[in-house]
PDB file of C-alpha atoms and ligand atoms in Angstrom:
ATOM      1  CA  MET A1389     -19.436 141.283 -31.235  1.00 40.00           C
ATOM      2  CA  PRO A1390     -17.854 139.058 -33.870  1.00 41.00           C
ATOM      3  CA  ARG A1391     -15.310 141.041 -35.838  1.00 45.00           C
ATOM      4  CA  ALA A1392     -13.871 140.286 -39.227  1.00 48.00           C
ATOM      5  CA  ARG A1393     -10.124 140.625 -39.522  1.00 47.00           C
ATOM      6  CA  ALA A1394      -8.921 144.194 -39.599  1.00 45.00           C
ATOM      7  CA  PRO A1395      -8.244 145.638 -43.023  1.00 44.00           C
ATOM      8  CA  SER A1396      -4.833 146.713 -44.113  1.00 41.00           C
ATOM      9  CA  ALA A1397      -4.681 149.381 -46.811  1.00 39.00           C
ATOM     10  CA  ALA A1398      -7.446 148.438 -49.206  1.00 38.00           C
ATOM     11  CA  ALA A1399      -5.309 147.591 -52.199  1.00 35.00           C
ATOM     12  CA  ARG A1400      -7.373 147.733 -55.344  1.00 36.00           C
ATOM     13  CA  SER A1401      -7.812 145.064 -57.871  1.00 36.00           C
ATOM     14  CA  THR A1402     -10.578 144.552 -60.368  1.00 37.00           C
ATOM     15  CA  CYS A1403     -13.303 142.059 -59.684  1.00 44.00           C
ATOM     16  CA  ALA A1404     -12.671 138.398 -60.076  1.00 51.00           C
ATOM     17  CA  PRO A1405     -12.584 136.545 -62.393  1.00 58.00           C
ATOM     18  CA  ALA A1406     -10.662 139.424 -63.993  1.00 62.00           C
ATOM     19  CA  ALA A1407      -8.589 139.528 -60.785  1.00 63.00           C
ATOM     20  CA  ARG A1408      -7.607 135.883 -61.074  1.00 67.00           C
ATOM     21  CA  PRO A1409      -4.831 136.163 -63.699  1.00 68.00           C
ATOM     22  CA  ALA A1410      -3.453 139.250 -61.976  1.00 67.00           C
ATOM     23  CA  CYS A1411      -3.390 137.564 -58.574  1.00 65.00           C
ATOM     24  CA  THR A1412      -1.831 134.425 -59.987  1.00 65.00           C
ATOM     25  CA  ALA A1413       0.851 136.429 -61.770  1.00 67.00           C
ATOM     26  CA  SER A1414       1.447 138.544 -58.710  1.00 60.00           C
ATOM     27  CA  ALA A1415       1.716 135.505 -56.415  1.00 56.00           C
ATOM     28  CA  SER A1416       4.330 133.948 -58.644  1.00 52.00           C
ATOM     29  CA  THR A1417       6.408 137.120 -58.939  1.00 49.00           C
ATOM     30  CA  THR A1418       6.667 139.727 -56.212  1.00 43.00           C
ATOM     31  CA  SER A1419       3.984 141.218 -53.980  1.00 41.00           C
ATOM     32  CA  THR A1420       0.360 140.165 -53.503  1.00 40.00           C
ATOM     33  CA  SER A1421      -2.506 142.356 -52.397  1.00 50.00           C
ATOM     34  CA  THR A1422      -3.702 141.552 -48.900  1.00 63.00           C
ATOM     35  CA  THR A1423      -7.132 142.930 -49.660  1.00 66.00           C
ATOM     36  CA  SER A1424      -8.989 142.518 -52.885  1.00 71.00           C
ATOM     37  CA  THR A1425     -11.726 145.057 -53.386  1.00 68.00           C
ATOM     38  CA  ALA A1426     -14.779 144.329 -55.472  1.00 64.00           C
ATOM     39  CA  SER A1427     -16.133 147.530 -56.920  1.00 62.00           C
ATOM     40  CA  THR A1428     -18.677 148.937 -59.376  1.00 55.00           C
ATOM     41  CA  PRO A1429     -20.514 145.969 -60.979  1.00 54.00           C
ATOM     42  CA  PRO A1430     -24.171 145.560 -60.008  1.00 51.00           C
ATOM     43  CA  SER A1431     -25.042 143.255 -57.127  1.00 62.00           C
ATOM     44  CA  PRO A1432     -25.542 139.822 -58.803  1.00 67.00           C
ATOM     45  CA  SER A1433     -22.189 140.056 -60.530  1.00 77.00           C
ATOM     46  CA  ARG A1434     -20.616 141.267 -57.300  1.00 75.00           C
ATOM     47  CA  THR A1435     -21.866 138.160 -55.522  1.00 75.00           C
ATOM     48  CA  ARG A1436     -20.242 136.071 -58.265  1.00 80.00           C
ATOM     49  CA  SER A1437     -17.085 138.128 -57.846  1.00 88.00           C
ATOM     50  CA  ILE A1438     -17.007 137.393 -54.124  1.00 94.00           C
ATOM     51  CA  GLY A1439     -17.314 133.698 -54.921  1.00 95.00           C
ATOM     52  CA  GLU A1440     -14.259 133.989 -57.168  1.00 95.00           C
ATOM     53  CA  LEU A1441     -12.368 136.057 -54.600  1.00 96.00           C
ATOM     54  CA  LYS A1442     -13.222 133.441 -51.974  1.00 97.00           C
ATOM     55  CA  LYS A1443     -11.415 130.870 -54.136  1.00 96.00           C
ATOM     56  CA  LEU A1444      -8.389 133.185 -54.246  1.00 97.00           C
ATOM     57  CA  VAL A1445      -8.462 133.373 -50.428  1.00 97.00           C
ATOM     58  CA  GLU A1446      -8.581 129.593 -50.248  1.00 97.00           C
ATOM     59  CA  GLU A1447      -5.623 129.419 -52.644  1.00 97.00           C
ATOM     60  CA  GLY A1448      -3.706 131.830 -50.401  1.00 97.00           C
ATOM     61  CA  LYS A1449      -3.473 134.521 -53.090  1.00 97.00           C
ATOM     62  CA  VAL A1450      -5.666 137.052 -51.319  1.00 95.00           C
ATOM     63  CA  LYS A1451      -5.938 137.526 -47.550  1.00 96.00           C
ATOM     64  CA  TYR A1452      -8.934 139.778 -47.066  1.00 97.00           C
ATOM     65  CA  ILE A1453     -11.902 140.829 -49.161  1.00 97.00           C
ATOM     66  CA  GLY A1454     -13.259 144.374 -49.145  1.00 97.00           C
ATOM     67  CA  LEU A1455     -16.062 146.194 -50.922  1.00 97.00           C
ATOM     68  CA  SER A1456     -16.187 149.745 -52.204  1.00 97.00           C
ATOM     69  CA  GLU A1457     -19.354 151.786 -52.695  1.00 96.00           C
ATOM     70  CA  ALA A1458     -21.653 148.903 -51.879  1.00 96.00           C
ATOM     71  CA  SER A1459     -25.344 148.966 -50.969  1.00 96.00           C
ATOM     72  CA  PRO A1460     -26.558 147.319 -47.735  1.00 97.00           C
ATOM     73  CA  ASP A1461     -28.046 144.495 -49.796  1.00 96.00           C
ATOM     74  CA  THR A1462     -24.754 143.863 -51.598  1.00 95.00           C
ATOM     75  CA  ILE A1463     -22.832 143.917 -48.314  1.00 96.00           C
ATOM     76  CA  ARG A1464     -25.168 141.354 -46.745  1.00 97.00           C
ATOM     77  CA  ARG A1465     -25.092 139.067 -49.766  1.00 95.00           C
ATOM     78  CA  ALA A1466     -21.348 139.309 -50.205  1.00 96.00           C
ATOM     79  CA  HIS A1467     -20.739 138.663 -46.498  1.00 97.00           C
ATOM     80  CA  ALA A1468     -22.869 135.540 -46.725  1.00 96.00           C
ATOM     81  CA  VAL A1469     -20.514 134.208 -49.418  1.00 96.00           C
ATOM     82  CA  HIS A1470     -17.276 135.110 -47.590  1.00 97.00           C
ATOM     83  CA  PRO A1471     -16.591 137.369 -44.548  1.00 97.00           C
ATOM     84  CA  ILE A1472     -16.000 140.899 -45.774  1.00 98.00           C
ATOM     85  CA  SER A1473     -13.144 142.600 -43.892  1.00 97.00           C
ATOM     86  CA  ALA A1474     -13.771 146.214 -44.870  1.00 97.00           C
ATOM     87  CA  VAL A1475     -16.173 148.439 -46.728  1.00 98.00           C
ATOM     88  CA  GLN A1476     -14.888 151.659 -48.301  1.00 98.00           C
ATOM     89  CA  MET A1477     -17.431 154.492 -48.475  1.00 98.00           C
ATOM     90  CA  GLU A1478     -17.354 158.276 -48.417  1.00 98.00           C
ATOM     91  CA  TRP A1479     -17.740 159.525 -44.820  1.00 98.00           C
ATOM     92  CA  SER A1480     -16.965 162.945 -43.469  1.00 97.00           C
ATOM     93  CA  LEU A1481     -18.727 165.822 -41.752  1.00 94.00           C
ATOM     94  CA  TRP A1482     -19.820 166.722 -45.262  1.00 92.00           C
ATOM     95  CA  ALA A1483     -21.055 163.318 -46.409  1.00 95.00           C
ATOM     96  CA  ARG A1484     -22.958 161.421 -43.745  1.00 97.00           C
ATOM     97  CA  ASP A1485     -25.204 159.286 -45.958  1.00 97.00           C
ATOM     98  CA  ILE A1486     -23.784 156.002 -44.679  1.00 98.00           C
ATOM     99  CA  GLU A1487     -24.789 156.626 -41.070  1.00 98.00           C
ATOM    100  CA  PRO A1488     -28.405 155.369 -41.059  1.00 98.00           C
ATOM    101  CA  GLU A1489     -27.854 151.995 -42.736  1.00 98.00           C
ATOM    102  CA  ILE A1490     -24.310 151.107 -43.762  1.00 98.00           C
ATOM    103  CA  VAL A1491     -22.574 151.899 -40.467  1.00 98.00           C
ATOM    104  CA  PRO A1492     -24.988 149.868 -38.278  1.00 98.00           C
ATOM    105  CA  LEU A1493     -24.893 147.027 -40.795  1.00 98.00           C
ATOM    106  CA  CYS A1494     -21.081 146.928 -40.818  1.00 98.00           C
ATOM    107  CA  ARG A1495     -21.119 146.888 -37.030  1.00 98.00           C
ATOM    108  CA  GLU A1496     -23.683 144.122 -36.938  1.00 98.00           C
ATOM    109  CA  LEU A1497     -21.544 142.002 -39.273  1.00 98.00           C
ATOM    110  CA  GLY A1498     -18.172 142.985 -37.750  1.00 98.00           C
ATOM    111  CA  ILE A1499     -16.919 144.688 -40.909  1.00 98.00           C
ATOM    112  CA  GLY A1500     -14.326 147.474 -40.695  1.00 97.00           C
ATOM    113  CA  ILE A1501     -15.274 150.836 -42.209  1.00 97.00           C
ATOM    114  CA  VAL A1502     -12.798 152.686 -44.439  1.00 97.00           C
ATOM    115  CA  PRO A1503     -14.070 156.257 -44.987  1.00 97.00           C
ATOM    116  CA  TYR A1504     -12.685 157.802 -48.149  1.00 97.00           C
ATOM    117  CA  SER A1505     -12.575 161.571 -48.683  1.00 96.00           C
ATOM    118  CA  PRO A1506     -12.629 162.274 -44.911  1.00 96.00           C
ATOM    119  CA  ILE A1507     -11.524 165.865 -45.579  1.00 95.00           C
ATOM    120  CA  ALA A1508     -14.486 166.287 -47.937  1.00 95.00           C
ATOM    121  CA  ARG A1509     -12.296 166.178 -51.056  1.00 94.00           C
ATOM    122  CA  GLY A1510     -10.218 169.010 -49.707  1.00 93.00           C
ATOM    123  CA  PHE A1511     -13.124 171.242 -48.664  1.00 94.00           C
ATOM    124  CA  PHE A1512     -12.044 171.222 -45.007  1.00 94.00           C
ATOM    125  CA  GLY A1513      -8.556 172.043 -46.190  1.00 92.00           C
ATOM    126  CA  GLY A1514     -10.073 175.243 -47.584  1.00 93.00           C
ATOM    127  CA  ARG A1515     -10.634 174.070 -51.149  1.00 90.00           C
ATOM    128  CA  GLY A1516     -13.316 176.216 -52.712  1.00 86.00           C
ATOM    129  CA  VAL A1517     -13.201 178.658 -49.814  1.00 86.00           C
ATOM    130  CA  THR A1518      -9.676 179.887 -49.167  1.00 84.00           C
ATOM    131  CA  GLN A1519      -8.263 178.041 -52.204  1.00 84.00           C
ATOM    132  CA  GLN A1520      -9.561 178.052 -55.775  1.00 83.00           C
ATOM    133  CA  VAL A1521     -10.829 174.877 -57.383  1.00 85.00           C
ATOM    134  CA  SER A1522      -8.833 174.723 -60.587  1.00 85.00           C
ATOM    135  CA  ALA A1523     -10.761 174.847 -63.866  1.00 83.00           C
ATOM    136  CA  GLU A1524      -9.436 171.378 -64.836  1.00 86.00           C
ATOM    137  CA  SER A1525     -10.398 169.771 -61.517  1.00 88.00           C
ATOM    138  CA  SER A1526     -13.056 167.052 -61.617  1.00 87.00           C
ATOM    139  CA  LEU A1527     -14.475 168.750 -58.530  1.00 88.00           C
ATOM    140  CA  LYS A1528     -15.779 171.485 -60.824  1.00 83.00           C
ATOM    141  CA  GLY A1529     -18.528 169.085 -61.887  1.00 86.00           C
ATOM    142  CA  HIS A1530     -19.347 168.116 -58.307  1.00 88.00           C
ATOM    143  CA  PRO A1531     -22.591 169.738 -57.072  1.00 89.00           C
ATOM    144  CA  ARG A1532     -21.075 170.400 -53.650  1.00 87.00           C
ATOM    145  CA  PHE A1533     -18.414 172.511 -55.332  1.00 87.00           C
ATOM    146  CA  SER A1534     -20.819 174.478 -57.518  1.00 87.00           C
ATOM    147  CA  ALA A1535     -20.711 178.242 -56.976  1.00 83.00           C
ATOM    148  CA  GLU A1536     -24.136 178.392 -55.361  1.00 86.00           C
ATOM    149  CA  ASN A1537     -23.473 175.559 -52.899  1.00 89.00           C
ATOM    150  CA  LEU A1538     -19.971 176.722 -52.105  1.00 84.00           C
ATOM    151  CA  GLU A1539     -21.370 179.987 -50.847  1.00 85.00           C
ATOM    152  CA  LYS A1540     -23.668 178.098 -48.464  1.00 88.00           C
ATOM    153  CA  ASN A1541     -20.944 175.683 -47.437  1.00 87.00           C
ATOM    154  CA  LYS A1542     -18.566 178.521 -46.749  1.00 90.00           C
ATOM    155  CA  GLN A1543     -20.576 179.255 -43.598  1.00 92.00           C
ATOM    156  CA  LEU A1544     -19.957 175.671 -42.489  1.00 91.00           C
ATOM    157  CA  TYR A1545     -16.245 176.013 -43.182  1.00 94.00           C
ATOM    158  CA  LEU A1546     -16.035 179.247 -41.190  1.00 95.00           C
ATOM    159  CA  LYS A1547     -17.623 177.526 -38.195  1.00 95.00           C
ATOM    160  CA  MET A1548     -15.115 174.693 -38.526  1.00 94.00           C
ATOM    161  CA  GLU A1549     -12.299 177.191 -38.692  1.00 96.00           C
ATOM    162  CA  GLU A1550     -13.485 178.797 -35.484  1.00 96.00           C
ATOM    163  CA  LEU A1551     -13.733 175.452 -33.725  1.00 95.00           C
ATOM    164  CA  ALA A1552     -10.328 174.415 -35.055  1.00 95.00           C
ATOM    165  CA  LYS A1553      -8.748 177.577 -33.646  1.00 96.00           C
ATOM    166  CA  LYS A1554     -10.231 176.724 -30.272  1.00 95.00           C
ATOM    167  CA  HIS A1555      -8.600 173.288 -30.464  1.00 91.00           C
ATOM    168  CA  GLN A1556      -5.350 174.686 -31.885  1.00 92.00           C
ATOM    169  CA  CYS A1557      -5.473 172.645 -35.044  1.00 91.00           C
ATOM    170  CA  SER A1558      -6.440 173.137 -38.680  1.00 92.00           C
ATOM    171  CA  PRO A1559      -9.976 172.568 -40.018  1.00 94.00           C
ATOM    172  CA  ALA A1560      -8.621 169.584 -42.002  1.00 93.00           C
ATOM    173  CA  GLN A1561      -7.242 168.013 -38.816  1.00 91.00           C
ATOM    174  CA  LEU A1562     -10.500 168.646 -37.010  1.00 93.00           C
ATOM    175  CA  ALA A1563     -12.460 167.059 -39.855  1.00 95.00           C
ATOM    176  CA  LEU A1564     -10.207 163.990 -39.758  1.00 93.00           C
ATOM    177  CA  SER A1565     -10.421 163.810 -35.948  1.00 92.00           C
ATOM    178  CA  TRP A1566     -14.190 163.695 -36.226  1.00 95.00           C
ATOM    179  CA  VAL A1567     -14.019 160.716 -38.562  1.00 95.00           C
ATOM    180  CA  LEU A1568     -11.422 158.987 -36.375  1.00 93.00           C
ATOM    181  CA  HIS A1569     -13.686 159.510 -33.380  1.00 93.00           C
ATOM    182  CA  GLN A1570     -16.506 157.505 -34.972  1.00 96.00           C
ATOM    183  CA  GLY A1571     -15.139 154.219 -33.663  1.00 95.00           C
ATOM    184  CA  ASP A1572     -12.226 151.836 -33.394  1.00 92.00           C
ATOM    185  CA  ASP A1573     -13.545 150.029 -36.445  1.00 95.00           C
ATOM    186  CA  VAL A1574     -13.133 153.173 -38.552  1.00 95.00           C
ATOM    187  CA  VAL A1575      -9.892 153.649 -40.547  1.00 92.00           C
ATOM    188  CA  PRO A1576     -10.122 156.734 -42.775  1.00 93.00           C
ATOM    189  CA  ILE A1577      -7.950 157.224 -45.854  1.00 93.00           C
ATOM    190  CA  PRO A1578      -7.243 160.942 -46.320  1.00 93.00           C
ATOM    191  CA  GLY A1579      -5.613 162.002 -49.591  1.00 91.00           C
ATOM    192  CA  GLU A1580      -2.154 163.204 -48.575  1.00 85.00           C
ATOM    193  CA  LYS A1581       0.398 164.276 -51.159  1.00 85.00           C
ATOM    194  CA  THR A1582       3.157 165.660 -48.942  1.00 88.00           C
ATOM    195  CA  GLU A1583       5.177 164.103 -46.149  1.00 88.00           C
ATOM    196  CA  ASP A1584       4.381 166.957 -43.759  1.00 84.00           C
ATOM    197  CA  ARG A1585       0.663 166.494 -44.116  1.00 82.00           C
ATOM    198  CA  LEU A1586       0.964 162.758 -43.893  1.00 83.00           C
ATOM    199  CA  ALA A1587       2.985 163.119 -40.680  1.00 83.00           C
ATOM    200  CA  CYS A1588       0.315 165.447 -39.273  1.00 75.00           C
ATOM    201  CA  MET A1589      -2.443 163.003 -40.017  1.00 75.00           C
ATOM    202  CA  CYS A1590      -0.449 160.038 -38.690  1.00 78.00           C
ATOM    203  CA  PHE A1591       0.024 162.014 -35.488  1.00 75.00           C
ATOM    204  CA  LEU A1592      -3.762 162.263 -35.101  1.00 75.00           C
ATOM    205  CA  ILE A1593      -4.093 158.520 -35.568  1.00 73.00           C
ATOM    206  CA  GLU A1594      -1.382 157.933 -32.942  1.00 73.00           C
ATOM    207  CA  VAL A1595      -3.176 160.248 -30.506  1.00 69.00           C
ATOM    208  CA  LYS A1596      -6.309 158.202 -31.002  1.00 69.00           C
ATOM    209  CA  CYS A1597      -4.378 155.016 -30.159  1.00 67.00           C
ATOM    210  CA  VAL A1598      -2.879 156.610 -27.041  1.00 63.00           C
ATOM    211  CA  PHE A1599      -6.329 157.678 -25.802  1.00 62.00           C
ATOM    212  CA  LYS A1600      -7.627 154.219 -26.491  1.00 65.00           C
ATOM    213  CA  LYS A1601      -4.877 152.591 -24.399  1.00 60.00           C
ATOM    214  CA  SER A1602      -5.186 154.979 -21.403  1.00 55.00           C
TER     215      SER A1602
HETATM  216  N1  LIG B 613     -13.873 154.165 -53.347  1.00 57.59           N
HETATM  217  C1  LIG B 613     -14.142 155.268 -54.002  1.00 57.59           C
HETATM  218  O1  LIG B 613     -15.094 155.334 -54.764  1.00 57.59           O
HETATM  219  C2  LIG B 613     -13.289 156.483 -53.770  1.00 57.59           C
HETATM  220  C3  LIG B 613     -13.708 157.737 -54.224  1.00 57.59           C
HETATM  221  C4  LIG B 613     -12.910 158.865 -53.948  1.00 57.59           C
HETATM  222  C5  LIG B 613     -11.697 158.706 -53.273  1.00 57.59           C
HETATM  223  N2  LIG B 613     -11.309 157.463 -52.875  1.00 57.59           N
HETATM  224  C6  LIG B 613     -10.005 157.285 -52.184  1.00 57.59           C
HETATM  225  O2  LIG B 613      -9.985 158.006 -50.965  1.00 57.59           O
HETATM  226  C7  LIG B 613      -8.695 158.538 -50.732  1.00 57.59           C
HETATM  227  C8  LIG B 613      -8.775 160.008 -50.402  1.00 57.59           C
HETATM  228  O3  LIG B 613      -9.719 160.670 -51.201  1.00 57.59           O
HETATM  229  P1  LIG B 613      -9.711 162.239 -51.322  1.00 57.59           P
HETATM  230  O4  LIG B 613      -8.434 162.650 -51.936  1.00 57.59           O
HETATM  231  O5  LIG B 613     -11.004 162.668 -51.928  1.00 57.59           O
HETATM  232  O6  LIG B 613      -9.707 162.600 -49.746  1.00 57.59           O
HETATM  233  P2  LIG B 613      -9.736 163.886 -48.815  1.00 57.59           P
HETATM  234  O7  LIG B 613      -8.719 163.560 -47.771  1.00 57.59           O
HETATM  235  O8  LIG B 613     -11.141 164.146 -48.375  1.00 57.59           O
HETATM  236  O9  LIG B 613      -9.281 165.125 -49.698  1.00 57.59           O
HETATM  237  C9  LIG B 613      -7.972 165.229 -50.145  1.00 57.59           C
HETATM  238  C10 LIG B 613      -7.627 166.666 -50.359  1.00 57.59           C
HETATM  239  O10 LIG B 613      -7.573 167.312 -49.083  1.00 57.59           O
HETATM  240  C11 LIG B 613      -6.466 168.157 -49.033  1.00 57.59           C
HETATM  241  N3  LIG B 613      -5.741 167.921 -47.774  1.00 57.59           N
HETATM  242  C12 LIG B 613      -5.261 166.744 -47.335  1.00 57.59           C
HETATM  243  N4  LIG B 613      -4.665 166.895 -46.144  1.00 57.59           N
HETATM  244  C13 LIG B 613      -4.762 168.190 -45.840  1.00 57.59           C
HETATM  245  C14 LIG B 613      -4.309 168.962 -44.743  1.00 57.59           C
HETATM  246  N5  LIG B 613      -3.666 168.406 -43.718  1.00 57.59           N
HETATM  247  N6  LIG B 613      -4.566 170.286 -44.746  1.00 57.59           N
HETATM  248  C15 LIG B 613      -5.226 170.851 -45.801  1.00 57.59           C
HETATM  249  N7  LIG B 613      -5.673 170.182 -46.856  1.00 57.59           N
HETATM  250  C16 LIG B 613      -5.445 168.852 -46.886  1.00 57.59           C
HETATM  251  C17 LIG B 613      -5.540 167.777 -50.171  1.00 57.59           C
HETATM  252  O11 LIG B 613      -5.293 168.926 -50.920  1.00 57.59           O
HETATM  253  P3  LIG B 613      -3.973 169.085 -51.828  1.00 57.59           P
HETATM  254  O12 LIG B 613      -4.438 168.729 -53.191  1.00 57.59           O
HETATM  255  O13 LIG B 613      -3.604 170.513 -51.664  1.00 57.59           O
HETATM  256  O14 LIG B 613      -2.954 168.130 -51.300  1.00 57.59           O
HETATM  257  C18 LIG B 613      -6.249 166.739 -50.964  1.00 57.59           C
HETATM  258  O15 LIG B 613      -6.356 167.028 -52.332  1.00 57.59           O
HETATM  259  C19 LIG B 613      -7.869 158.232 -51.953  1.00 57.59           C
HETATM  260  O16 LIG B 613      -7.080 157.096 -51.624  1.00 57.59           O
HETATM  261  C20 LIG B 613      -8.885 157.871 -53.009  1.00 57.59           C
HETATM  262  O17 LIG B 613      -8.417 156.940 -53.933  1.00 57.59           O
HETATM  263  C21 LIG B 613     -12.073 156.362 -53.095  1.00 57.59           C
END
């Protein structure tokens, strides 16, 4: 299967042409992004953005192009303008919407998949179940964290906890392992604020690599 170049961390920048001055400035000073991610505008303007980003690739100012929150149609059209290296979408045991269309499409086109919120925005870390969601948190407005749904989801969390005990890990690690297990073209980005947690998650990624080699 043809495979686009693997993504590095999907560094954000706004869509070209807005990205152009930033990339030019960045190239002439210190660091440059290796991946430029086109996000939010509707499809026709995204296709234009990819055309502009393509020019930045040709000028050596950007190495890879990624998309965030893109529809299958946008992915196809963007990829026709320039190979897309990675697509960033929510994917976890709690959010599996991308499985019917986006995942097969990315595989067909050889695009890497970068699942964001692989721990379900902290839910598999116990947020909303064993930990409170703070009143100021944006999650308060998220339907999945509404009181009614949390009660239902709690049952799911308890099952995960049981399974995690069996595998001698935490529910968050189990949730991340599930995402990591979806394929070698899948590179999740969990939200880690402490070194300990980051080390834990890196360990899981290393284990995956070891299994892959053996
Ligand atoms: N493209 C987009 O539209 C989009 C949208 C959302 C997010 N993202 C990106 O995706 C990345 C992660 O998103 P996210 O923060 O929603 O991801 P997440 O990994 O699903 O959730 C992060 C939360 O999980 C908790 N957590 C992390 N590791 C844990 C562990 N080992 N044990 C227990 N709890 C743990 C953390 O809680 P604590 O607060 O206690 O540390 C953290 O707040 C970010 O880089 C973000 O920018 C992109």
